[in-house]
Coordinates of C-alpha atoms in Angstrom, one line a residue:
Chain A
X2 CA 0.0 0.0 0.0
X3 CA 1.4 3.8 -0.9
X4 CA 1.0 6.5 1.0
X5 CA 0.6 9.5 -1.5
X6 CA 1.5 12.6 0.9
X7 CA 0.9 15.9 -1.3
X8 CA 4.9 17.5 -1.1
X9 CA 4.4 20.6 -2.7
X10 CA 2.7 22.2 -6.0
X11 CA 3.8 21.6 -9.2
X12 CA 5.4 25.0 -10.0
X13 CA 7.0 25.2 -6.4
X14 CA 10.1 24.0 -8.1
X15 CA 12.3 25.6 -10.8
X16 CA 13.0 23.5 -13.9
X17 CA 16.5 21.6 -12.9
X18 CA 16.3 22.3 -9.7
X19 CA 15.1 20.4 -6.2
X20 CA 13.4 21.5 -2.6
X21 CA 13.1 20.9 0.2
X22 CA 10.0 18.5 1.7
X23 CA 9.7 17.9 5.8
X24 CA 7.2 15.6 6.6
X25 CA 6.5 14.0 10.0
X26 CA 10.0 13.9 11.3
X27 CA 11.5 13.1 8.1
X28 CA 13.5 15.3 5.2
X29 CA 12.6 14.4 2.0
X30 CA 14.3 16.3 -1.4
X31 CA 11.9 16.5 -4.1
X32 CA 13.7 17.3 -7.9
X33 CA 12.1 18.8 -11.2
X34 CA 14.5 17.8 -13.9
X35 CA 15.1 19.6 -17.1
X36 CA 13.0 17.6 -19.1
X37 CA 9.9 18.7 -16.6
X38 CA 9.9 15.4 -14.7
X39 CA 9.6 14.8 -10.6
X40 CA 11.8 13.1 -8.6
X41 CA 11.8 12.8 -4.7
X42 CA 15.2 11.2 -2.9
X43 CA 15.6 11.3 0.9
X44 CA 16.3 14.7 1.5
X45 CA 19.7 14.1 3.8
X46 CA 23.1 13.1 2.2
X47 CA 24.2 9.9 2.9
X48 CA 27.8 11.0 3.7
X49 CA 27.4 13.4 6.4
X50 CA 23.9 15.3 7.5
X51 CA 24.0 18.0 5.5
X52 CA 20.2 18.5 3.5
X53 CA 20.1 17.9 -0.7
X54 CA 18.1 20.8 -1.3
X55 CA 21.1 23.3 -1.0
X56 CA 22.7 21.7 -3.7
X57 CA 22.9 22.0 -6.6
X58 CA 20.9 19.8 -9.7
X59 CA 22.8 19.7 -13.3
X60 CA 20.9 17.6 -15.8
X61 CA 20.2 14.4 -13.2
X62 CA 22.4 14.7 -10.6
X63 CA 22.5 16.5 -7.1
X64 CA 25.4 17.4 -5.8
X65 CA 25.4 18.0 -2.2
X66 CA 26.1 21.6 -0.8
X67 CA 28.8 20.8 1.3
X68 CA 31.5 17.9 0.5
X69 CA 30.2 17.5 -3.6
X70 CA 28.8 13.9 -2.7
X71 CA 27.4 13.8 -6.1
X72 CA 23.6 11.3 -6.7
X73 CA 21.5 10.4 -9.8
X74 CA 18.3 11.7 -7.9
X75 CA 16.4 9.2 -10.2
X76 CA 17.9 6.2 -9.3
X77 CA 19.8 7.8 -5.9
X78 CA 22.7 6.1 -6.7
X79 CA 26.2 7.4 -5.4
X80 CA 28.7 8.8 -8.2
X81 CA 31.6 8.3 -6.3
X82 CA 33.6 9.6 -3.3
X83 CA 33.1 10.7 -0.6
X84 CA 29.9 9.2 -1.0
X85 CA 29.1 5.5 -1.5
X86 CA 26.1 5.0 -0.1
X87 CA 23.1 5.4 -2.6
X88 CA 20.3 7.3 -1.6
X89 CA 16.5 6.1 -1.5
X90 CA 14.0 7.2 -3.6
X91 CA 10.3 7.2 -3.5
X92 CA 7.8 7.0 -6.2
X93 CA 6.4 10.8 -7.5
X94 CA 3.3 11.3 -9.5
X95 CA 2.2 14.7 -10.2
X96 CA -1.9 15.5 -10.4
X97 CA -4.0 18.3 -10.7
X98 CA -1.0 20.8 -10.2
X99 CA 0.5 19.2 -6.9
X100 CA 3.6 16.6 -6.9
X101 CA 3.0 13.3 -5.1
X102 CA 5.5 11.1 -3.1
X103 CA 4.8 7.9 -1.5
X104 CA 6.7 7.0 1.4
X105 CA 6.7 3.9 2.6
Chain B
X169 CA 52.3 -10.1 -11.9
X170 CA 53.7 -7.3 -10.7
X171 CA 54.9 -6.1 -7.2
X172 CA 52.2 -3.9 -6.9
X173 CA 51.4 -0.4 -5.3
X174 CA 52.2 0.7 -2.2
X175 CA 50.8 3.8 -0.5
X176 CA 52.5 6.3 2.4
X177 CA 50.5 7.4 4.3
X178 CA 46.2 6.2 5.3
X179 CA 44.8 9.8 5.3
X180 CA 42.3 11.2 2.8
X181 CA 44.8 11.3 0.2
X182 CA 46.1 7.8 0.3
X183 CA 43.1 6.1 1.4
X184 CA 41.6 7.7 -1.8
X185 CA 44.2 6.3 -3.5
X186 CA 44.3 3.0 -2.6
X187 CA 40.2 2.6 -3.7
X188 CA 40.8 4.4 -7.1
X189 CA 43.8 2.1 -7.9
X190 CA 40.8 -1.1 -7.6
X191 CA 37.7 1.5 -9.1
X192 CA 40.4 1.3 -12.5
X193 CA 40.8 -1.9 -11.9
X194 CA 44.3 -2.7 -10.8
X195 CA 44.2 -5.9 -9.9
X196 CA 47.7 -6.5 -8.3
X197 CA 48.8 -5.9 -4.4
X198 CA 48.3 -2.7 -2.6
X199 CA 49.1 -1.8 0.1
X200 CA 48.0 1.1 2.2
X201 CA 50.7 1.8 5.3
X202 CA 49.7 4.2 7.9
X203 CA 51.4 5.6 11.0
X204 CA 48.4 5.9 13.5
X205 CA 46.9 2.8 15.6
X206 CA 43.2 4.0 13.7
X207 CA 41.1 2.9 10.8
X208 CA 41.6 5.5 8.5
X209 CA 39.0 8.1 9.2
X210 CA 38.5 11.8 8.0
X211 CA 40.3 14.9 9.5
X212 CA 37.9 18.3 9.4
X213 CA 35.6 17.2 11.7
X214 CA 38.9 17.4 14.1
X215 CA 38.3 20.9 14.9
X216 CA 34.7 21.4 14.5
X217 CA 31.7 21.1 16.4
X218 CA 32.0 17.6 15.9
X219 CA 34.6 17.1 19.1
X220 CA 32.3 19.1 21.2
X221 CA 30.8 16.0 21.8
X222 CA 30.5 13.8 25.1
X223 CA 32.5 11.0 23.8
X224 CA 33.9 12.1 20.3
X225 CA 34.2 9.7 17.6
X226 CA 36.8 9.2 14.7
X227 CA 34.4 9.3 11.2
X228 CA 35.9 6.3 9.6
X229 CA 36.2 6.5 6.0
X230 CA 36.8 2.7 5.4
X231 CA 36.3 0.1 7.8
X232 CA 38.0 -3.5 8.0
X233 CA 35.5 -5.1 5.9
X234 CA 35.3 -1.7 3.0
X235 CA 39.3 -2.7 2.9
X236 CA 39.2 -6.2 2.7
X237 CA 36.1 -6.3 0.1
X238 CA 38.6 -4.2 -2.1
X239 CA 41.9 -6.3 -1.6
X240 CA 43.2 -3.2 0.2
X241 CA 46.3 -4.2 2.8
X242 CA 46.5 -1.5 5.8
X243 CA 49.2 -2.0 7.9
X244 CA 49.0 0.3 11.0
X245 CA 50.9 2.2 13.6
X246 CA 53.8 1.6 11.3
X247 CA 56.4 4.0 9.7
X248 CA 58.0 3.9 6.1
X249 CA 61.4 5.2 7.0
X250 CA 63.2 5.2 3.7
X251 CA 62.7 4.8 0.3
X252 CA 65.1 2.7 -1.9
X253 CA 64.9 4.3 -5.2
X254 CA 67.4 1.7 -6.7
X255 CA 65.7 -1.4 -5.9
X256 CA 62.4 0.6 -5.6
X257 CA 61.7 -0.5 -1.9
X258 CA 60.3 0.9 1.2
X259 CA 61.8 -0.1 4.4
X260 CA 59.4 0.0 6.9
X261 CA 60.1 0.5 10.8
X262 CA 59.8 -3.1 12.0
X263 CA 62.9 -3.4 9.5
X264 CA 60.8 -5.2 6.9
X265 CA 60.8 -4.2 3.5
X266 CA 58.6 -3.9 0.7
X267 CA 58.9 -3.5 -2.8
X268 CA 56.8 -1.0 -5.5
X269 CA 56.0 -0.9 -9.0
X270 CA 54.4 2.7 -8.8
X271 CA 54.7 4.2 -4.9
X272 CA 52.2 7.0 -3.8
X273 CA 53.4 9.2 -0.9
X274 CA 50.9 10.8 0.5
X275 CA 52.4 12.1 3.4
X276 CA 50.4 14.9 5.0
X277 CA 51.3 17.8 6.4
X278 CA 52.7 18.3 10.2
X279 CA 51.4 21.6 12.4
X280 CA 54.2 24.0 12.7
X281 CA 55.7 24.6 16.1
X282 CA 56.7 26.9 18.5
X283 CA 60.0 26.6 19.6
X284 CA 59.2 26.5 23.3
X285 CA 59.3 23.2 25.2
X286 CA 56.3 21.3 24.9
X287 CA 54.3 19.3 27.4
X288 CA 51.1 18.1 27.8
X289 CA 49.6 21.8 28.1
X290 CA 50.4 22.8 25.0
X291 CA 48.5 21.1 22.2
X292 CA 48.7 20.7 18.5
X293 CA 46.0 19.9 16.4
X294 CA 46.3 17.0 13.5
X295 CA 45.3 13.8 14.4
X296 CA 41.9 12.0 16.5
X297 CA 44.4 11.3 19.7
X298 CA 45.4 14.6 19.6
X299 CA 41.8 15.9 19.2
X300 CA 41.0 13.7 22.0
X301 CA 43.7 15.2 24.2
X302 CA 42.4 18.8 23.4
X303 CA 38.5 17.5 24.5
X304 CA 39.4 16.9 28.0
X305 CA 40.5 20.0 28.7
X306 CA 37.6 22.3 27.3
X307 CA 35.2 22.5 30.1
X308 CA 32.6 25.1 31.1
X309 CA 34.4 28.2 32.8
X310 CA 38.0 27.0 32.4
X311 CA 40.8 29.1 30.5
X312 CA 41.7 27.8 26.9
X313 CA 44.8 29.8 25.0
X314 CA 44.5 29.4 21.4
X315 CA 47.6 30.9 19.3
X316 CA 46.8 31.1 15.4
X317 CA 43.8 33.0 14.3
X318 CA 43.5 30.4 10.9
X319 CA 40.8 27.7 10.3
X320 CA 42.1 25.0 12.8
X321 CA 42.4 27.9 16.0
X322 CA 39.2 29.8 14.9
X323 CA 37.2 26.3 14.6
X324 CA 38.4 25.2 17.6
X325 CA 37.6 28.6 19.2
X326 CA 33.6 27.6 18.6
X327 CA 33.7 24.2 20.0
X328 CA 35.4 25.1 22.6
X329 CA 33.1 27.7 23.3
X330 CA 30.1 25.2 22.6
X331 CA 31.6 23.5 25.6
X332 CA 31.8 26.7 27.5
X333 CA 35.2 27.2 28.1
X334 CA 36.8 30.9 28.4
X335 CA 38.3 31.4 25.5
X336 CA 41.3 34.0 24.3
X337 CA 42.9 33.4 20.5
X338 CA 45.8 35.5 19.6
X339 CA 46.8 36.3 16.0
X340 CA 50.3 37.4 15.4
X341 CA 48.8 39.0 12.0
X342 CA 47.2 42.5 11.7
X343 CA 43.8 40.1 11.3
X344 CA 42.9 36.8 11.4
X345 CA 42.6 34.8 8.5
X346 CA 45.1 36.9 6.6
X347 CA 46.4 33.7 4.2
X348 CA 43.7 33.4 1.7
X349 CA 40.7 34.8 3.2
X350 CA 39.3 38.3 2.0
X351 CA 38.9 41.2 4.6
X352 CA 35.1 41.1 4.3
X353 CA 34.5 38.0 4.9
X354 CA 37.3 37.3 7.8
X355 CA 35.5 40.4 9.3
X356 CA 32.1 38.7 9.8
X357 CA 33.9 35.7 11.4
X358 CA 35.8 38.0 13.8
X359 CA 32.8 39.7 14.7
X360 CA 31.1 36.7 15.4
X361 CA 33.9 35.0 17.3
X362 CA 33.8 38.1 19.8
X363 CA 30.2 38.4 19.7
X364 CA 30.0 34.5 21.2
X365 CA 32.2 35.6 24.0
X366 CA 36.0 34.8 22.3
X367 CA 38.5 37.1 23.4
X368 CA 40.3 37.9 20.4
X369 CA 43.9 39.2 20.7
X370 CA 45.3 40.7 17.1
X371 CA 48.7 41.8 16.3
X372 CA 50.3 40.1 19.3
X373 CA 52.9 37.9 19.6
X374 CA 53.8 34.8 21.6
X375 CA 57.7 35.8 23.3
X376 CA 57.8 32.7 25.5
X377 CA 55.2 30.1 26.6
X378 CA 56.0 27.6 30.0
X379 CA 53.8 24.9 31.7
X380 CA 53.5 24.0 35.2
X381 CA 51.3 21.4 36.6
X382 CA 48.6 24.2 37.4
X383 CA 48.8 25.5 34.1
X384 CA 50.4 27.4 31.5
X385 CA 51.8 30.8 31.3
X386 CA 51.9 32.7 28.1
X387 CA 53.9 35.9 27.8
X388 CA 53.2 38.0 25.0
X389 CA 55.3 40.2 23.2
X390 CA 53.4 43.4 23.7
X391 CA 53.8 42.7 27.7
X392 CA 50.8 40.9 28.7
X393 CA 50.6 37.6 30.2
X394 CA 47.9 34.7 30.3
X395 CA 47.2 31.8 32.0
X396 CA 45.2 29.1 30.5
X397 CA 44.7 25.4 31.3
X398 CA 45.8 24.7 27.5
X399 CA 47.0 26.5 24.9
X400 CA 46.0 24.8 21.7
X401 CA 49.1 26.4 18.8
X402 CA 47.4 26.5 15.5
X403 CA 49.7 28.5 13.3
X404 CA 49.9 26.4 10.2
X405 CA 51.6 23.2 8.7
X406 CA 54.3 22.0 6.9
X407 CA 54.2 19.4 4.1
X408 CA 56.1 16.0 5.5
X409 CA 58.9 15.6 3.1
X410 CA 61.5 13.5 5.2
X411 CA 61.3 10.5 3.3
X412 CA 61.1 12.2 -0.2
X413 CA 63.7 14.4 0.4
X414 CA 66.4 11.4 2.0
X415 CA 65.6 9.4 -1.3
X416 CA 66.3 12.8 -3.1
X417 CA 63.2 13.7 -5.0
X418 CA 63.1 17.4 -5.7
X419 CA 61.3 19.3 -3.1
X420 CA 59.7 22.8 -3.3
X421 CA 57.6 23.4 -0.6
X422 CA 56.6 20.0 -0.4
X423 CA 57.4 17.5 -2.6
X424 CA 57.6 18.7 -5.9
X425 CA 54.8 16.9 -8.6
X426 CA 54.2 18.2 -11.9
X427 CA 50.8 17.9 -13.5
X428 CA 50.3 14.4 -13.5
X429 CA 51.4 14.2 -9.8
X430 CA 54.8 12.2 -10.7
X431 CA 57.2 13.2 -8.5
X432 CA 61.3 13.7 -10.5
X433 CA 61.0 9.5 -10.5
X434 CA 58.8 8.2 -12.6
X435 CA 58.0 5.5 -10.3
X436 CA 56.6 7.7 -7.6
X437 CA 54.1 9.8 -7.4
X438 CA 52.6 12.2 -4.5
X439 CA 48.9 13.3 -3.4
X440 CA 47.3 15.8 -0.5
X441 CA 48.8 18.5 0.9
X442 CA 52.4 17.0 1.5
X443 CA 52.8 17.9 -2.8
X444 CA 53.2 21.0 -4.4
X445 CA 52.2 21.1 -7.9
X446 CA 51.5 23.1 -10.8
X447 CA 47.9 24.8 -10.9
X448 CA 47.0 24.7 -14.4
X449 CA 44.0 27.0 -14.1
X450 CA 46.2 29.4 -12.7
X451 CA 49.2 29.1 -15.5
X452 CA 51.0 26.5 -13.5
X453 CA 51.5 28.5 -10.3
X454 CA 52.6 26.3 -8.2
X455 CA 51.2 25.8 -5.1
X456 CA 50.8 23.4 -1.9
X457 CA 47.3 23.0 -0.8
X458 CA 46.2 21.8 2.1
X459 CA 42.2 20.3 1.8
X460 CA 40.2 17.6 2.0
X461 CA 38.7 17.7 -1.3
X462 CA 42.3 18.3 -2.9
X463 CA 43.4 15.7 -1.5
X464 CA 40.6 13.6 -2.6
X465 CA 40.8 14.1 -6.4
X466 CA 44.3 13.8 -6.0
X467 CA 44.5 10.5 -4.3
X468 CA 42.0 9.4 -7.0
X469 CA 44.3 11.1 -9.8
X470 CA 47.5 9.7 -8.7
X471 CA 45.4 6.3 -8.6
X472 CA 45.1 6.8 -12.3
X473 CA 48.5 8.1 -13.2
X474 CA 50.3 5.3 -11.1
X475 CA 48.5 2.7 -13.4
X476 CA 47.9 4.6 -17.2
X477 CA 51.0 7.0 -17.6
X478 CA 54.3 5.0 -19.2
X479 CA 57.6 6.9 -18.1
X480 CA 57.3 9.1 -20.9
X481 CA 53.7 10.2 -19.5
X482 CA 51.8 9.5 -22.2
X483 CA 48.4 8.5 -21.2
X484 CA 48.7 10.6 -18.1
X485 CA 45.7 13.0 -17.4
X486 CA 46.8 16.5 -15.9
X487 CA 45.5 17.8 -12.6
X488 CA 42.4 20.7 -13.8
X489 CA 40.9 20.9 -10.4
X490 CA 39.7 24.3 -8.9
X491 CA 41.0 24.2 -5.7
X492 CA 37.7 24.6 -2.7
X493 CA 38.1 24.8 0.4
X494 CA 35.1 25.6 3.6
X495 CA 35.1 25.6 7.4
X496 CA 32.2 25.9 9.5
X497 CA 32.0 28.0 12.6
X498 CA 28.7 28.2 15.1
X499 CA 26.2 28.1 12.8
X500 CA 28.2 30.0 9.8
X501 CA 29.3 28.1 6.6
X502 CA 32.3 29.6 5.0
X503 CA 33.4 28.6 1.2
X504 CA 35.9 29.6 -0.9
X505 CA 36.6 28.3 -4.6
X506 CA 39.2 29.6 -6.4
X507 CA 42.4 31.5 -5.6
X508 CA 41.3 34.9 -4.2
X509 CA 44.7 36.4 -4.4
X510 CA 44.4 35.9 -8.7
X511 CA 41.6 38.8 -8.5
X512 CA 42.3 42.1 -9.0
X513 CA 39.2 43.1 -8.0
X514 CA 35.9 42.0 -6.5
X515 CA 32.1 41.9 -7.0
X516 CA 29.7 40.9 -4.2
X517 CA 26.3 39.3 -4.1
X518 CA 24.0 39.9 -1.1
X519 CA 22.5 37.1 -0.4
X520 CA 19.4 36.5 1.8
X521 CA 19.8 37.1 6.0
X522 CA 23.4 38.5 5.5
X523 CA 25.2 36.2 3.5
X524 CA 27.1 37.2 0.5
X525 CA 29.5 36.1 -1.6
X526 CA 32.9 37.8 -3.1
X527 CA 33.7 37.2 -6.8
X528 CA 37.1 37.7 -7.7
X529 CA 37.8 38.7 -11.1
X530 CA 41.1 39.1 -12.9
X531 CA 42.3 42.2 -14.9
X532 CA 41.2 40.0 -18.1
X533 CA 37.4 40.0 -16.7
X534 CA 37.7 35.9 -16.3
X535 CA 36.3 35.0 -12.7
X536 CA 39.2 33.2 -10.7
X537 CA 37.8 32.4 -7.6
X538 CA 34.5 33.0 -4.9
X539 CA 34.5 33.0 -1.3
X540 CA 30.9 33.1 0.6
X541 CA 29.9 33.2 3.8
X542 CA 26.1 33.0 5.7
X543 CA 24.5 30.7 7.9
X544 CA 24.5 26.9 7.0
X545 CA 24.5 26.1 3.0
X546 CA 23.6 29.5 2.2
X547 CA 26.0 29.9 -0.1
X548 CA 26.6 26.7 -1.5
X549 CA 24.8 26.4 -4.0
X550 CA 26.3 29.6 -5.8
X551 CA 29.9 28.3 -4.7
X552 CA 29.5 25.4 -6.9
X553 CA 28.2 27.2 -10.0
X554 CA 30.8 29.6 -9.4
X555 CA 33.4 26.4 -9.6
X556 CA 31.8 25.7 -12.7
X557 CA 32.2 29.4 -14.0
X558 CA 36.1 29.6 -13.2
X559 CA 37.0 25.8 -14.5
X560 CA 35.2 27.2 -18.2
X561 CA 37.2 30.2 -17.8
X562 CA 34.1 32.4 -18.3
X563 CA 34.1 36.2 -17.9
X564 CA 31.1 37.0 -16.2
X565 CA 29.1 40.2 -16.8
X566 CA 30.0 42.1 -13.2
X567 CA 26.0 43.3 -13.0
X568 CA 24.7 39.7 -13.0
X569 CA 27.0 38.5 -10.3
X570 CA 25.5 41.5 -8.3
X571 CA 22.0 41.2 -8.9
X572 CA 20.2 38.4 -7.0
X573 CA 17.6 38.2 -10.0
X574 CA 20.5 37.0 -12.3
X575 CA 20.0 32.9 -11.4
X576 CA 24.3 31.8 -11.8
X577 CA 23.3 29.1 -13.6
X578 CA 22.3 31.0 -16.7
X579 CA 26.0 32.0 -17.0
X580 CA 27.4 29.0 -17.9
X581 CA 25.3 28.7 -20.6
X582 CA 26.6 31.9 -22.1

């Protein structure tokens, strides 16, 4: 069972870019890539606690604002040191204007 | 097969190293030998907030299994003490030797000292024993000396003040953070430090520094005197080149690499801030860094150079990295990418709830560097478009650095 929880509206976020989604205790990061899709990761790095959504999104990856841990933020896999630990993701769907994420 | 690589050295650097040589897929021995009785583990968090914990731990960066899952051979609490060019060999301390196809020295860097006798009340700062040392002493109400107004005194200033301990830092300079560090933004930290209760001491110099088993007692050279229960002496490093220079490599402030990281043999190469090396972004100034992400994507480089360049260094790929560099302090993120001292002048960005950022541009218009400063990741973000900005060599229109509705990113495309 999926537990849509309404993140944020469509337009909230820029084209290539991510934000920032708190929701009951947990830090979600939720991406619009440049081809206008959604994409929602956990919203910590796995490297150190230091939140995605000050980084910075080129094409499909996030690169995290402080040691350049560097994540495909639609698969959430690791690029390489310092991180290698992937990072989770959670299924998006985006209806009447407002992006969804299922966390489990 | 061959005899395989061996690394100096189980910081960052080597560490780095030694998992890049596999990541390639070097398939022969390496070896990994380090000088401290502790997995490998990661050094800024040394003199941050980090140690202001109850029971401080080391941040490993690989543990046993990470190093046996990659064929990775760490011998600790063991010293390389020579370097047998000839029969390429390191002699290790327990009079063992070991012999190298490529060898990586990555050495580090050692805190410069005082030249006062030193006891237990007078700390430096480089490794997890000696951050655990420092800890004990930093409790609520009790003197702390720190001497050295650069990133390692100043961070240690704020966890030691998270721990409430009184705290005076003396700066022999006419400001701190004079290597490196614009005015404006080492301003915002001084205020800071003395707005959080830091007793800041500039232009002042240590003329002699003893210990007793009370304490110790620090004379300066304008006349005053202090007594603390520890002085902590941060006032810089110095590339470890012992073993380089005894085997003869050339050595310029550090051991000398050109842009492939080979050292003047072939065979060995050097990574982190124990190298200085010709900055290709900057003409091939050569400089000696000392950072954790240069030291990272010079481990991994060297990685590469050690197993695709022949002697002739063909197949070699040069070093093209903008150097970065941050420090945290309270609640303030600091970054700088770039070289500041390659501006001539400087733009700067206001940024939300005080933050801004300084871009330094040369006479030519190209942007060579930005430093940033504002509360947590403020400025992150910008720091890395701005790294993007100075590795394409763009010269950005001065306006739009200025002007908040100019998104960085658009830049690059231009």
């Amino acid at each position: 069972m999926s537990n849509w929880i309404e993140a944020c509206a469509a337009d909230d976020i820029d084209e290539e870019d991510v934000i920032r989604f708190d929701h009951d205790g947990r830090t979600f990061a939720i991406y619009r890539s440049p081809d206008d899709e959604y994409f929602a990761t956990d919203g910590v790095c796995t490297h150190e606690q230091v939140h995605l959504a000050d980084g910075l999104v080129m094409d499909e990856i996030i690169e995290c604002p402080k040691h350049n841990g560097r994540f495909d933020y639609r698969t959430g896999e690791a690029k390489g040191a310092p991180v290698c630990v992937n990072l989770r993701t959670y299924p998006v769907k985006v209806e009447a204007g407002k992006v969804l994420i299922a966390i489990g | 097969m061959d005899t395989g690589m061996v690394i100096i050295g189980a910081g960052e650097s080597g560490v780095r190293a030694a998992f890049a040589l596999r990541e390639h897929g070097y398939a022969g021995p390496v070896t990994l030998i380090g000088a401290e009785r502790h997995l490998p583990y990661e050094r800024p968090p040394l003199s941050k907030e980090a140690m202001a914990a109850d029971d401080p731990q080391a941040k490993t960066i690989a543990d046993h299994q990470r190093l046996v899952e990659h064929g990775i051979n760490l011998i600790s609490e063991t010293t390389a003490t020579a370097v047998d060019r000839h029969a390429r060999a390191v002699r290790l301390g327990d009079g063992s030797s070991l012999a190298y196809e490529r060898l990586l020295l990555a050495t580090g860097a050692a805190p410069r000292r005082l030249p006062f006798d030193h006891g237990p009340r007078m700390a430096y700062l480089r490794t997890f024993d000696d951050a655990l040392a420092i800890r004990r002493h930093l409790r609520p109400g009790r003197p702390i000396a720190i001497i050295g107004g650069g990133f390692v005194g100043l961070e240690l200033a704020a966890a030691a003040r998270r721990l409430g301990a009184e705290v005076t830092l003396i700066e022999a300079q006419s400001r701190i953070l004079k290597r490196g560090v614009p005015e404006e933004i080492a301003a915002v930290i001084d205020a800071r430090h003395r707005a959080e209760g830091v007793k800041l001491i500039i232009e002042d110099g240590i003329a002699d520094m003893s210990e007793n088993s009370a304490c110790v007692v620090i004379q300066l050279t304008s006349g005053r005197r202090l007594e603390a229960d520890l002085a902590i002496i941060g006032i810089g490093a110095v590339a470890v080149t012992g073993l380089a220079q005894a085997a003869g490599l050339a050595i310029d402030n550090g051991i000398a690499v050109d842009e492939y990281l080979a050292t003047s043999d072939p065979h060995i190469f050097a990574a982190g801030d124990c190298c200085s090396f010709p900055l290709a972004l900057y003409g091939g100034r050569r400089v000696r860094l000392e950072a954790w992400r240069n030291a990272q994507e010079q481990g991994t480089l060297a990685a590469k150079n050690m197993l695709g360049m022949g002697e002739d260094k063909d197949g070699g790929e040069p070093h093209r990295f903008v150097p970065w560099f941050w420090s945290d302090q309270y609640d303030l993120g600091l970054q700088i990418v770039g070289l500041c001292d390659e501006g001539s002048h400087v733009v700067r960005r206001d940024m939300d709830n005080g933050a801004f950022i300084l871009f330094h541009l040369a006479h030519d218009g190209r942007l060579v560097a930005a430093s940033g400063i504002g509360a947590g990741m403020t400025v992150a973000r910008d720091i890395q478009l701005a790294e993007m900005l100075i590795a394409k060599g763009v010269r950005p229109d001065a306006e739009k650095l200025v002007s908040l509705a100019t998104k960085l990113k658009t830049l690059l495309a231009a």
